[in-house]
Structure formats: structure tokens, C-alpha cells
Coordinates of N, CA and C in Angstrom, one line a residue:
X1 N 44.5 2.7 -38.0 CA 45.0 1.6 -37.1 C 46.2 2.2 -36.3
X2 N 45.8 2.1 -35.0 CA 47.3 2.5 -34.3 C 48.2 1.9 -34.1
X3 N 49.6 2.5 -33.9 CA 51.0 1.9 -34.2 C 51.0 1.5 -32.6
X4 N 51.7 0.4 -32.7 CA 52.1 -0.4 -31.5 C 53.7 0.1 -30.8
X5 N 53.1 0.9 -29.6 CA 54.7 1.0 -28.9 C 54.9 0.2 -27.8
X6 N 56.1 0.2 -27.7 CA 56.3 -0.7 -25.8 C 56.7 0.8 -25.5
X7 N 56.8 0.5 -23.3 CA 57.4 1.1 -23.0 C 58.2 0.3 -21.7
X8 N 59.1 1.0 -21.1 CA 60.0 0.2 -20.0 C 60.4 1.3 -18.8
X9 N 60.4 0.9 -17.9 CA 60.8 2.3 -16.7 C 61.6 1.2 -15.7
X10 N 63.0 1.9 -16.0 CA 64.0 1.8 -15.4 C 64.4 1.9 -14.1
X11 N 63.1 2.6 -13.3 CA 63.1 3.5 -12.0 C 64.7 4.4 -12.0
X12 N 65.0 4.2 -10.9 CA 66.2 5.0 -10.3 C 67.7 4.4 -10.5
X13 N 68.2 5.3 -11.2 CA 69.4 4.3 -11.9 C 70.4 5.8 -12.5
X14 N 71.5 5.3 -12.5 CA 72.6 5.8 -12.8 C 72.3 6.6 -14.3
X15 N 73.0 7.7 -14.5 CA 72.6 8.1 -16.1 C 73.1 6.9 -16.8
X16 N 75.0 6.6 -16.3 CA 75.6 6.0 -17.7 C 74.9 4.5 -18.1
X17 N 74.4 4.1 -16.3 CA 74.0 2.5 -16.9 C 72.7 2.7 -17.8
X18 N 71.9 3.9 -17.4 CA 70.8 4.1 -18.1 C 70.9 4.1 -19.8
X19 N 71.8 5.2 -19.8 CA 72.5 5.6 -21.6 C 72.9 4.1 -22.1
X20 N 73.9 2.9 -21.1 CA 73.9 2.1 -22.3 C 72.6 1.2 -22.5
X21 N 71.9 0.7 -21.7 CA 70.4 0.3 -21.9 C 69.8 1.0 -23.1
X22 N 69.5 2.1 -23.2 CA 69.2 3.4 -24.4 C 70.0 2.9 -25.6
X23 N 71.3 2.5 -25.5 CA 71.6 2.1 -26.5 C 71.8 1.3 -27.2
X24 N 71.5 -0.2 -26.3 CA 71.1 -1.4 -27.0 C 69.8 -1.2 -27.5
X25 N 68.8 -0.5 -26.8 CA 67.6 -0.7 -27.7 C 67.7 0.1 -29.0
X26 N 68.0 1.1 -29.0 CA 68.5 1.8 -30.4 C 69.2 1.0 -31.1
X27 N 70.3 0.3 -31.0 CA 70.4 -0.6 -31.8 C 69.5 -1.5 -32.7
X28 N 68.7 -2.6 -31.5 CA 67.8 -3.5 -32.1 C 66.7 -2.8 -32.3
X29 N 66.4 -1.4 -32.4 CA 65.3 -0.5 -32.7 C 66.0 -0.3 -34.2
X30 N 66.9 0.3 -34.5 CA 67.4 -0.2 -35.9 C 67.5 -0.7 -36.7
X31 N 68.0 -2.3 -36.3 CA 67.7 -3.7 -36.5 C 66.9 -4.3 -37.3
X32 N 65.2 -2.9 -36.2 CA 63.9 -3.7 -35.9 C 63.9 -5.1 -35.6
X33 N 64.8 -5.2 -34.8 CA 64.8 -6.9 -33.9 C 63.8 -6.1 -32.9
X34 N 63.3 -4.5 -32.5 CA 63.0 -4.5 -31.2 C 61.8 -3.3 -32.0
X35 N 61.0 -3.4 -31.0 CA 59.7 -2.6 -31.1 C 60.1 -1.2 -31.2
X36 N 59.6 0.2 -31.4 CA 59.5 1.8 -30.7 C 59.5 1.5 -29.3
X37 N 59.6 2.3 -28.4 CA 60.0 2.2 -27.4 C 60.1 3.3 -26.2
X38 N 59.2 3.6 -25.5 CA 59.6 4.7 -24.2 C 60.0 4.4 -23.3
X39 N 61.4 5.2 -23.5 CA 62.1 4.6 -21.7 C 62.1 5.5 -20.6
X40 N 61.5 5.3 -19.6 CA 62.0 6.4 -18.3 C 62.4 5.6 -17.7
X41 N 62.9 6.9 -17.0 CA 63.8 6.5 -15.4 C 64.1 7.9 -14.7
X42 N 64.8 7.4 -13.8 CA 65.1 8.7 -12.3 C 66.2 9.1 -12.3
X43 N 67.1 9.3 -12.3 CA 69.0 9.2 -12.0 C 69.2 10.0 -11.0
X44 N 69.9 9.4 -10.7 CA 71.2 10.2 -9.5 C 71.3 11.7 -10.0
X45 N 72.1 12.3 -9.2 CA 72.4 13.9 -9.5 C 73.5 13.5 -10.6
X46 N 73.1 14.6 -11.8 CA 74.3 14.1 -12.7 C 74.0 15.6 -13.8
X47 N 75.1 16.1 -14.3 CA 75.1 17.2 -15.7 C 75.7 16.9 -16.4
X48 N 74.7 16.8 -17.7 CA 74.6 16.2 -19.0 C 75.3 17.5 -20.1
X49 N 76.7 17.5 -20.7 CA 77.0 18.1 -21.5 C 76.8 17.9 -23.3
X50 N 75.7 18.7 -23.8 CA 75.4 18.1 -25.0 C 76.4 18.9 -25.6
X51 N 76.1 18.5 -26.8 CA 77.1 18.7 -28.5 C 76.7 20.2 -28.6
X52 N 76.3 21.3 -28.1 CA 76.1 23.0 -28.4 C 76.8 22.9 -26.9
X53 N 77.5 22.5 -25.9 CA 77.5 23.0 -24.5 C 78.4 24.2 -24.4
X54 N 78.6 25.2 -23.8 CA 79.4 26.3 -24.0 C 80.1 26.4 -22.5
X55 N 81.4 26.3 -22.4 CA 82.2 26.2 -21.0 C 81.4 27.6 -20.0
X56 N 81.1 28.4 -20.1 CA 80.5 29.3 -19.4 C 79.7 29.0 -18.9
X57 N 78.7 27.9 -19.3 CA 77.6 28.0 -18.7 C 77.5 26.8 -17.7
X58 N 78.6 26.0 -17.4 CA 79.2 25.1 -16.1 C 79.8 26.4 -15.3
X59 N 78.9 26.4 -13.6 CA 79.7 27.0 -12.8 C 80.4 26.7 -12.0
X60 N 80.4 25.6 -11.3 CA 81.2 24.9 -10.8 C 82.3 24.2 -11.5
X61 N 83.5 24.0 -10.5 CA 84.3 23.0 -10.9 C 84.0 21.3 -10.4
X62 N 84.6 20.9 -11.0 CA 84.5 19.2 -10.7 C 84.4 18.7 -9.5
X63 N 85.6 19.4 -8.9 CA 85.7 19.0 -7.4 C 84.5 19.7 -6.5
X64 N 83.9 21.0 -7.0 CA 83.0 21.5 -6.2 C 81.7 20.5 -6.3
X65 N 81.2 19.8 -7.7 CA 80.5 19.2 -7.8 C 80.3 18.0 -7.6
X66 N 81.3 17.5 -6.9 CA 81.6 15.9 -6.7 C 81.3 16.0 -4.9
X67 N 81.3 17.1 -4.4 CA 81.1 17.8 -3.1 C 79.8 17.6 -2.9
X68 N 78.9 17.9 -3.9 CA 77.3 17.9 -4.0 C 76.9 16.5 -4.5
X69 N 77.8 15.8 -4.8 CA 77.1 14.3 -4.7 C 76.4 14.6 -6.7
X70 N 77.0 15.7 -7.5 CA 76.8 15.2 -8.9 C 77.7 15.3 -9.3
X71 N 77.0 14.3 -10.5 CA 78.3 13.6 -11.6 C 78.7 14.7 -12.7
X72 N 79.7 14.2 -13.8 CA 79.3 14.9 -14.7 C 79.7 14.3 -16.0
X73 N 79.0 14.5 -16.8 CA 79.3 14.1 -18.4 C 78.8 14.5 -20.0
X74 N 79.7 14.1 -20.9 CA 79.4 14.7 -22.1 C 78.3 13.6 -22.7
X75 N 77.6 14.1 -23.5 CA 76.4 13.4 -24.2 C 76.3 13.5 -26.0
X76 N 75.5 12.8 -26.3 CA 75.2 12.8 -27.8 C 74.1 13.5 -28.3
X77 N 73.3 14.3 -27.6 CA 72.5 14.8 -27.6 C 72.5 16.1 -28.0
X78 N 71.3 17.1 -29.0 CA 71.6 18.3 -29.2 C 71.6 19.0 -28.1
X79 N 71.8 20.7 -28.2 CA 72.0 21.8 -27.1 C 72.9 21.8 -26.3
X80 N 72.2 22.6 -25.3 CA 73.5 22.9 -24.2 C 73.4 21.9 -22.5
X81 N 73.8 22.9 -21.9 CA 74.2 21.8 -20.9 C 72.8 21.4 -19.8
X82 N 72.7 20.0 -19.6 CA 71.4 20.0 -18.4 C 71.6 19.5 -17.3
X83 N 70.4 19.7 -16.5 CA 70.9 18.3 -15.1 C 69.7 17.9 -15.4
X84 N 70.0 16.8 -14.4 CA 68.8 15.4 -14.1 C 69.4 15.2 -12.5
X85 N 68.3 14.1 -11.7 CA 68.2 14.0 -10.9 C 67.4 13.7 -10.1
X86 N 66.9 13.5 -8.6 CA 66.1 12.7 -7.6 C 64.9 13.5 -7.5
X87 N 63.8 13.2 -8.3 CA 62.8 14.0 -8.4 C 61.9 14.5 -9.4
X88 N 62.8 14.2 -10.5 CA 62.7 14.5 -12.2 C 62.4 13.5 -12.9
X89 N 61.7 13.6 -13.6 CA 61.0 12.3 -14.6 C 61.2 12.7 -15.7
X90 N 62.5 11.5 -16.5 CA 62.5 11.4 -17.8 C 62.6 10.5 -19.1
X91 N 62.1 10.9 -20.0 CA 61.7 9.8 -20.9 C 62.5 10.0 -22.1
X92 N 63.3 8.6 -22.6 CA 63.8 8.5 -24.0 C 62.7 7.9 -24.9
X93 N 61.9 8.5 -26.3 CA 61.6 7.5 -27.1 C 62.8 7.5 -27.5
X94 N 62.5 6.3 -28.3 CA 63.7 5.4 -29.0 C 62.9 4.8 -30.1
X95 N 62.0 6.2 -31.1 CA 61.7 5.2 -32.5 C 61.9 5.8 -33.8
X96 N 61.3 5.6 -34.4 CA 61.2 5.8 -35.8 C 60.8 6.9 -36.2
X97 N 61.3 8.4 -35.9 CA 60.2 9.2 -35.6 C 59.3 9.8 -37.1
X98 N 60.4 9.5 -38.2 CA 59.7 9.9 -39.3 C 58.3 9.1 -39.9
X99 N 58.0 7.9 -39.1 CA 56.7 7.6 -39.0 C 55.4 7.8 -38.6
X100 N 55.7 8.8 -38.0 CA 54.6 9.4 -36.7 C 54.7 11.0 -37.3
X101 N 55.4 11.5 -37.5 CA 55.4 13.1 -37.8 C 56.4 13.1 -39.4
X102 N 56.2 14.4 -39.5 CA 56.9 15.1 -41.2 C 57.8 16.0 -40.6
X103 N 59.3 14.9 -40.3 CA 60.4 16.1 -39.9 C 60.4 16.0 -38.4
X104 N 62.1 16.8 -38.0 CA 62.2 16.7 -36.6 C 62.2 17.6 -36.3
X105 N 62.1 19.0 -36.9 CA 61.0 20.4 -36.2 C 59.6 19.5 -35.8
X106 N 58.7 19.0 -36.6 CA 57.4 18.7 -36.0 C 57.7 17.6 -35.0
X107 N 58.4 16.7 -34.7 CA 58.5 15.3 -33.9 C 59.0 16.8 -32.4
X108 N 59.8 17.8 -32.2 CA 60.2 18.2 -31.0 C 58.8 19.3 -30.6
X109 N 57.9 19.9 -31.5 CA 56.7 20.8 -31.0 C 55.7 19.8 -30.8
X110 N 55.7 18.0 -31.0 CA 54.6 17.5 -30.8 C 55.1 16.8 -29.3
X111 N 56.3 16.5 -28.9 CA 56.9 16.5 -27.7 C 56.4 17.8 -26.5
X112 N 56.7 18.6 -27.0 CA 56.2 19.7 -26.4 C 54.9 19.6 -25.7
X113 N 53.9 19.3 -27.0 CA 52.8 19.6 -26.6 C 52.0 18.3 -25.9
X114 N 53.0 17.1 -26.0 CA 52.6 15.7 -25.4 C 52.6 16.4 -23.7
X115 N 53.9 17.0 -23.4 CA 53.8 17.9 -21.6 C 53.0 19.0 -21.7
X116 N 52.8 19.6 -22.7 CA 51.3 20.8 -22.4 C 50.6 19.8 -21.8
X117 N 50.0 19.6 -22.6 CA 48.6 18.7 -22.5 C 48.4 17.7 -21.1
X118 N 49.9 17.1 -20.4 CA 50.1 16.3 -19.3 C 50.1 17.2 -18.2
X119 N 50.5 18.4 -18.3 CA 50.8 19.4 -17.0 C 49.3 19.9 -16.9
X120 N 48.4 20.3 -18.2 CA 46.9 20.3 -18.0 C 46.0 19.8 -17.1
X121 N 46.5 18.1 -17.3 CA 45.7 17.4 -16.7 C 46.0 17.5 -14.7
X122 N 47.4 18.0 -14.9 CA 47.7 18.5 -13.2 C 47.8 20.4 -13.0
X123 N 46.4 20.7 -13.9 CA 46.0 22.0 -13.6 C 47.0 23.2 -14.0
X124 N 47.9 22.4 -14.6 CA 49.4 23.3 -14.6 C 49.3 23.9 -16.2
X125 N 49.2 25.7 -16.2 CA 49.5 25.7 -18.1 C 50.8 25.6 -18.6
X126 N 51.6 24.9 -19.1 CA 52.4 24.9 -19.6 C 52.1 25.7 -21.1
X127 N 53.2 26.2 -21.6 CA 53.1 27.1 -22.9 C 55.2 27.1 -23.4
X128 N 54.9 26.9 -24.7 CA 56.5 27.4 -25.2 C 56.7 29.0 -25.4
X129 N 57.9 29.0 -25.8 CA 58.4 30.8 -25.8 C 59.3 30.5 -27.3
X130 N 58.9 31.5 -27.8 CA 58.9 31.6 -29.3 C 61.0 31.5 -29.1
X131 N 61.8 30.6 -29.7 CA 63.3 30.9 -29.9 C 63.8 29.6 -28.9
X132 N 62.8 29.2 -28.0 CA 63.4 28.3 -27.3 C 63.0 26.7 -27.0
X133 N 63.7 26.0 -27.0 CA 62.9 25.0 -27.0 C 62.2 24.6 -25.0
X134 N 61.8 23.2 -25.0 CA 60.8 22.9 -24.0 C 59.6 23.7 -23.5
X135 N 59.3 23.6 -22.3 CA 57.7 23.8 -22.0 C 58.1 24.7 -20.9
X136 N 57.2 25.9 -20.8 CA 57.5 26.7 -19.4 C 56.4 27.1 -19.2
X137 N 56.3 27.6 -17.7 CA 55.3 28.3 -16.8 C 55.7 29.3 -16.1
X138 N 54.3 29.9 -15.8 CA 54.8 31.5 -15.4 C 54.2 30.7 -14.0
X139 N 55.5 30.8 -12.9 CA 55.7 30.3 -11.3 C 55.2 31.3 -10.8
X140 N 54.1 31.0 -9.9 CA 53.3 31.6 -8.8 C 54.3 32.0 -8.1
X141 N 53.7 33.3 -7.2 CA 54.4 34.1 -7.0 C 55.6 34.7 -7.2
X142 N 56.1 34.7 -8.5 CA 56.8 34.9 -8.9 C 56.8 36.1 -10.2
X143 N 55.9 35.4 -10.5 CA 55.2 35.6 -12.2 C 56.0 35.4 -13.5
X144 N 57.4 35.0 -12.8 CA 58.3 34.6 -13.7 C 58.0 33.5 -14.7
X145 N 58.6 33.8 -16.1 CA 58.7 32.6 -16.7 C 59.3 31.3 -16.6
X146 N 59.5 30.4 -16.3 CA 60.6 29.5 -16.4 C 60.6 28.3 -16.5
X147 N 61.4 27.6 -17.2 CA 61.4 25.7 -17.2 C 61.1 24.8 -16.7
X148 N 60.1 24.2 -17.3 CA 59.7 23.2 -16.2 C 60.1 21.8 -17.0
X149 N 60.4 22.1 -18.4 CA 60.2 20.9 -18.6 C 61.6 21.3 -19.9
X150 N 62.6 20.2 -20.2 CA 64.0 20.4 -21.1 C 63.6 19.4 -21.9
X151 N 64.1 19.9 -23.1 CA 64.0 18.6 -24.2 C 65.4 18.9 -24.9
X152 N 66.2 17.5 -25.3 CA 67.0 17.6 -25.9 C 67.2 16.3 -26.9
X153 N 67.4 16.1 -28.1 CA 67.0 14.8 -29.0 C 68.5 14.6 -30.0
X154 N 68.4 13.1 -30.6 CA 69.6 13.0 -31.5 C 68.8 11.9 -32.0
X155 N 69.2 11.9 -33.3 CA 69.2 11.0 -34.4 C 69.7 10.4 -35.2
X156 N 69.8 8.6 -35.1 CA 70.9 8.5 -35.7 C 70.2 7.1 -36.5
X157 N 70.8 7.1 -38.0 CA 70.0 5.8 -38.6 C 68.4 5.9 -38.7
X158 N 68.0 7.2 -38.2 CA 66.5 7.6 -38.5 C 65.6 6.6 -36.7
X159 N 66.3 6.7 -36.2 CA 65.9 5.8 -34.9 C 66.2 7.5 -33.5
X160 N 65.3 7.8 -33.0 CA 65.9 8.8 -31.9 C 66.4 8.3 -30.6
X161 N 67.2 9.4 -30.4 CA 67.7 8.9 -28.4 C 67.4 10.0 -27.5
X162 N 67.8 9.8 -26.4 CA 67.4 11.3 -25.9 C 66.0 11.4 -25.8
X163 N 66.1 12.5 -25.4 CA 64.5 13.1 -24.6 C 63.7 14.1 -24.2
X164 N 63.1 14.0 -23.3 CA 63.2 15.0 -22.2 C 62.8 14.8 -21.1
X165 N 62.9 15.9 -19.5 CA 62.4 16.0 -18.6 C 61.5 16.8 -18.1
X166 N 60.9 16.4 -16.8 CA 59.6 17.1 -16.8 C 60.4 17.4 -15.0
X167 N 60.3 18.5 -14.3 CA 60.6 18.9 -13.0 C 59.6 18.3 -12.2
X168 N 59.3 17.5 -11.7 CA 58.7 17.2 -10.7 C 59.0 17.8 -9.3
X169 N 59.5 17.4 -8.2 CA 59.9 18.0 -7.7 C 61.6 17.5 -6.7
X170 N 62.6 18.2 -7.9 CA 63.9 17.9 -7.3 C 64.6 19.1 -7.0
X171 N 65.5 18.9 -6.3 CA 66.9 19.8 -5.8 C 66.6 21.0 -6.5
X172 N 66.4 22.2 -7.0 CA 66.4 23.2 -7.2 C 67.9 23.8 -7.5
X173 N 68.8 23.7 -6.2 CA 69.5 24.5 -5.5 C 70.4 23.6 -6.7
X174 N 70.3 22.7 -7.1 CA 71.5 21.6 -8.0 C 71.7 22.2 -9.6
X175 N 70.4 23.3 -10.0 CA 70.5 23.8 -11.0 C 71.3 25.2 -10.8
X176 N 71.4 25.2 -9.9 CA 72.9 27.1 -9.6 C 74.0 26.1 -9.9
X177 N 74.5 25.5 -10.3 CA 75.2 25.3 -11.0 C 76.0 25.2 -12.2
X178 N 74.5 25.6 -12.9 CA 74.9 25.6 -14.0 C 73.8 27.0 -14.8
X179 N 74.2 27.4 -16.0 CA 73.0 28.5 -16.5 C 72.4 27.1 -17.5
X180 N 71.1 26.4 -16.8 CA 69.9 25.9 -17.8 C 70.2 25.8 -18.9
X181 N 70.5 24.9 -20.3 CA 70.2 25.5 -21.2 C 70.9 26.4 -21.9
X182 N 72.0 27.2 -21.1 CA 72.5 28.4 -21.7 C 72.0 29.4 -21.7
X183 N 70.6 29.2 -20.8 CA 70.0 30.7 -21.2 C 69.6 31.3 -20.1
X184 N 70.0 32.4 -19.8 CA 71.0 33.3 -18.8 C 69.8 34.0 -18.4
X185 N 69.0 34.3 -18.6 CA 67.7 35.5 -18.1 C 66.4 34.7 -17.8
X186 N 66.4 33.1 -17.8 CA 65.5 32.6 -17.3 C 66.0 31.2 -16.2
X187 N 65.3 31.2 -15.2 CA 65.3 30.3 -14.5 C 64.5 29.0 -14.6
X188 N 64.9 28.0 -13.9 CA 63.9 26.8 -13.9 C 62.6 26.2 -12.8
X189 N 61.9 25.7 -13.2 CA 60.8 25.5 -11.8 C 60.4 24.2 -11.9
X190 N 59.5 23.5 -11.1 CA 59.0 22.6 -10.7 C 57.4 22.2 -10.6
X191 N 56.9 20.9 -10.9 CA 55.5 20.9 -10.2 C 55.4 21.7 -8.9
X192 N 55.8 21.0 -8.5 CA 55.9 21.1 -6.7 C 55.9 22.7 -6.4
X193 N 56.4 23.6 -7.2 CA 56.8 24.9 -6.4 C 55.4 25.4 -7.0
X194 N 55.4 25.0 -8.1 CA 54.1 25.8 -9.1 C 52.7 25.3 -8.5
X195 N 52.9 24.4 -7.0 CA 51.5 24.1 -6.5 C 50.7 22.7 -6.8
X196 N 51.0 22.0 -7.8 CA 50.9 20.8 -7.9 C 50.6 20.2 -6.6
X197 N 49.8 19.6 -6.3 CA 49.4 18.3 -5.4 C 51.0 17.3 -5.6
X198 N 51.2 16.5 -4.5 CA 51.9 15.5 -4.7 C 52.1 14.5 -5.8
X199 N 52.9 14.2 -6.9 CA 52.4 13.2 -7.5 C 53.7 12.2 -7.5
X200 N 53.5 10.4 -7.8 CA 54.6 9.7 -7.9 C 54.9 9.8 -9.2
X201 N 56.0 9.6 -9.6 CA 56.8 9.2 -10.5 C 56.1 8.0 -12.0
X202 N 56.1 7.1 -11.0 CA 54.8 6.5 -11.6 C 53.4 6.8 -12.3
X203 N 52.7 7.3 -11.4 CA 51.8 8.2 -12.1 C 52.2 9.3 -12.9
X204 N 52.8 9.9 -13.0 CA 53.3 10.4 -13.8 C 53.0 10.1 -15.3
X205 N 54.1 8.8 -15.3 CA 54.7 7.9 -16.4 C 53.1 7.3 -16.7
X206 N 52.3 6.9 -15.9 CA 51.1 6.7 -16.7 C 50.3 7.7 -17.3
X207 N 50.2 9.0 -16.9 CA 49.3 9.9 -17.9 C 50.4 10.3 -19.1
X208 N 51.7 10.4 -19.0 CA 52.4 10.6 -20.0 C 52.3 9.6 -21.4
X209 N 52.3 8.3 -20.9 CA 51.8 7.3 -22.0 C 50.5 7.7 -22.8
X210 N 49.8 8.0 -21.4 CA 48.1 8.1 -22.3 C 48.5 9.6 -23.6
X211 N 49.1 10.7 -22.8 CA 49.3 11.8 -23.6 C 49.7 11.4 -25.0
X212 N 50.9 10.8 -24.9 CA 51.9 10.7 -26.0 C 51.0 9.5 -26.8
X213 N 50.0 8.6 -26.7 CA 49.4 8.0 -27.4 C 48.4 8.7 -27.9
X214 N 47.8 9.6 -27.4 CA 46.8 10.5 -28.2 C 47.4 11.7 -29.2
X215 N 48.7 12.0 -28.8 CA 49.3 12.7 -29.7 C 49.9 12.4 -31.2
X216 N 50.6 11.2 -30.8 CA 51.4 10.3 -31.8 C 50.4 9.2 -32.8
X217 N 49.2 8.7 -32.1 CA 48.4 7.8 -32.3 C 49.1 6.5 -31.7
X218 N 49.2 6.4 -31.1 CA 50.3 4.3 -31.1 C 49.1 4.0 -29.5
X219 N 49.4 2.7 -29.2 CA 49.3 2.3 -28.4 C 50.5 1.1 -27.9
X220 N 50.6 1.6 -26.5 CA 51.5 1.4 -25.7 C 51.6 0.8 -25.0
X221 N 52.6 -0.5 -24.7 CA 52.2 -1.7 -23.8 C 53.5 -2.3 -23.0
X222 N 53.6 -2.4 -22.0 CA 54.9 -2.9 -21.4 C 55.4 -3.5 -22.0
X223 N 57.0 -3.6 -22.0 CA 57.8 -4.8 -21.7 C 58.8 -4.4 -20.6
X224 N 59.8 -5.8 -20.2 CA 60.2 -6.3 -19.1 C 61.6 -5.9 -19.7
X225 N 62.3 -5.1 -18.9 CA 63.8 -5.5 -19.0 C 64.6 -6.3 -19.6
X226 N 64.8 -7.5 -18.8 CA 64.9 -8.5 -19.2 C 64.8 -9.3 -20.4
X227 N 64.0 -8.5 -21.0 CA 63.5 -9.1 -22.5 C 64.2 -8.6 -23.5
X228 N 65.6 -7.7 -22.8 CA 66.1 -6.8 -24.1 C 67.4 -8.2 -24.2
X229 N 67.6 -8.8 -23.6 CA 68.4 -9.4 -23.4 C 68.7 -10.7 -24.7
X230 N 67.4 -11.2 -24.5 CA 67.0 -12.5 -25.0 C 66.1 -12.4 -26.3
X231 N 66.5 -10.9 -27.1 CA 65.9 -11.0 -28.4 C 66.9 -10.2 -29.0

């Protein structure tokens, strides 16, 4: 029998209003006043400093970055430092994860393989690199390896936050700002550069549901905003 998840898409929204939303449902996902739960959304230009972040690998200063229209802030999240942004699709579950998988090594390689299997279906191979986490592809013309897709997760009370992203197609030029991740000999890439047809955001988020249901087993059904309110 498959496990019943919601999911909710936030569209385009600020990280911090995003993060507290994230964390009312984690709450009543704790609770269990509230279902499992996939959240996306879009954000503004903004760099996320997790709990491994290392001052080095911010290259800019504040003021340089406030120049470029991004924000900046510390997170709860494992690793090092990310961006997010107008063009990037990303998703928080927010469940249980020791119900679905044995352990949070297997809950972040079945993450993984939920964006293999979605970048598939848009002709894209996605593959991991042994030492690192998220999804990469070797960019046309290039032949380089590089990120397409960041994952970074936290757990607390046995309920997850955090996520990951998938490059669609944003700002580029917004990640010289920072070294990725911390890791200095690879770069990041995009649907869009890697040849991808156009896609929205939206569609996106719907083959991603279908993926992550055939991975996890659950089936996945809206809810409304608004509904976090009034339970």
C-alpha cells in the first residue's frame, strides 16, 4: 500500500518567508497534526550558508553582493555554502524519512537518484561522483563535469528540512561568487546550457512528484497553503 504524501509549491518567494513556512510544517509534521510533505518554490537571488560553510569559499563581500540584487544568510542545513535563485527549482520534503528508507546515507543516494531518473526523462544523464554529494553532468561542449543539481538536508525530531536544487536555467554568472559547495576544481551547469528544450518550473515539479513517487513508493496529492493555517 502506498504511503500518502501532500505536496505545496510556493512559486516565487523570498528564501526567509519560505524557511518559516518550512518550518511550521515541520513542526505539525512532528506533531503529525500534518501530513509528509513536498515543498517547492523559486526564490530571489540569495546564498545559503550551511553548518560545514568555510569563509573562503564566499567571494564577495556583502556590499558587493547586495550590488547584485543577492541576499545572504546562515542556515540549518548540512555542507557548505549555496545559492538559489530565478530559474532554479527547489524542493524541501518535510517527512519521516526513516519510513521510506534504512538511514540518512540511503534517504540522500535515493534523492539523488529521484533527479537521475527526472533529468532522464529530459534526455539529460545525470550521474554522482564518488566523495561528493548531488547529481552532475558532463556539459556539452565542454566535457566538463559539473553540478546540476545540490542537495543539502537536516534532521530534527526524525522529521527532515532542507533539500535540494535542480539548475534549470538561472544566472550562472551569480555562482562566481561563491566556490559551489566548497569544491574548488568543479563548476556548476544548467538544463538550459546542457541543451534541454525549454521547460517551466511547473512541469518540472510535476515529473519530479511522479519520480519521487516511484522511488519512495507514496502517492502525492495537493494541498493549499492556506490549509497550514487552519490545522
Amino acid at each position: 500500500m502506498k504511503k500518502d504524501l501532500t505536496w505545496i509549491d510556493l512559486g516565487l518567494i523570498s528564501y526567509e518567508d519560505a524557511f518559516v513556512i518550512q518550518e511550521q510544517l515541520h513542526k505539525k509534521c512532528v506533531a503529525e497534526s500534518w501530513p509528509d510533505t513536498l515543498l517547492f518554490q523559486e526564490n530571489f537571488p540569495v546564498i545559503t550558508l550551511g553548518r560545514g560553510t568555510h569563509e573562503k569559499n564566499l567571494l564577495l563581500t556583502t556590499a558587493e553582493l547586495l550590488e547584485l540584487g543577492i541576499a545572504l544568510t546562515a542556515v540549518s542545513r548540512g555542507g557548505d555554502i549555496s545559492y538559489h535563485g530565478n530559474g532554479q527549482f527547489i524542493v524541501s520534503p518535510i517527512l519521516h524519512f526513516d519510513q521510506y528508507v534504512k538511514g540518512a546515507h540511503q534517504y540522500v543516494r535515493c534523492l539523488e537518484q529521484v533527479v537521475i531518473n527526472l533529468l532522464a526523462h529530459y534526455q539529460l544523464k545525470g550521474k554522482r561522483i564518488k566523495g561528493r554529494s548531488g547529481v552532475w553532468v558532463t556539459e556539452p561542449g565542454t566535457d566538463e563535469d559539473k553540478k546540476i543539481s545540490a542537495l543539502g538536508i537536516a534532521v530534527s525530531h526524525g522529521v527532515t528540512l532542507h533539500g535540494m536544487s535542480i539548475n534549470v536555467n538561472p544566472n550562472l554568472e551569480h555562482f562566481k561568487a561563491i566556490i559551489p559547495c566548497g569544491i574548488e576544481d568543479k563548476g556548476v551547469t544548467s538544463m538550459e546550457v546542457c541543451g534541454c528544450p525549454p521547460v517551466t518550473l511547473s512541469d518540472l515539479r510535476d515529473q519530479f512528484i511522479l519520480a519521487f513517487d516511484e522511488m519512495f513508493g507514496t502517492q502525492t496529492t495537493r494541498r493549499s497553503i492556506s490549509e497550514i493555517e487552519s490545522r
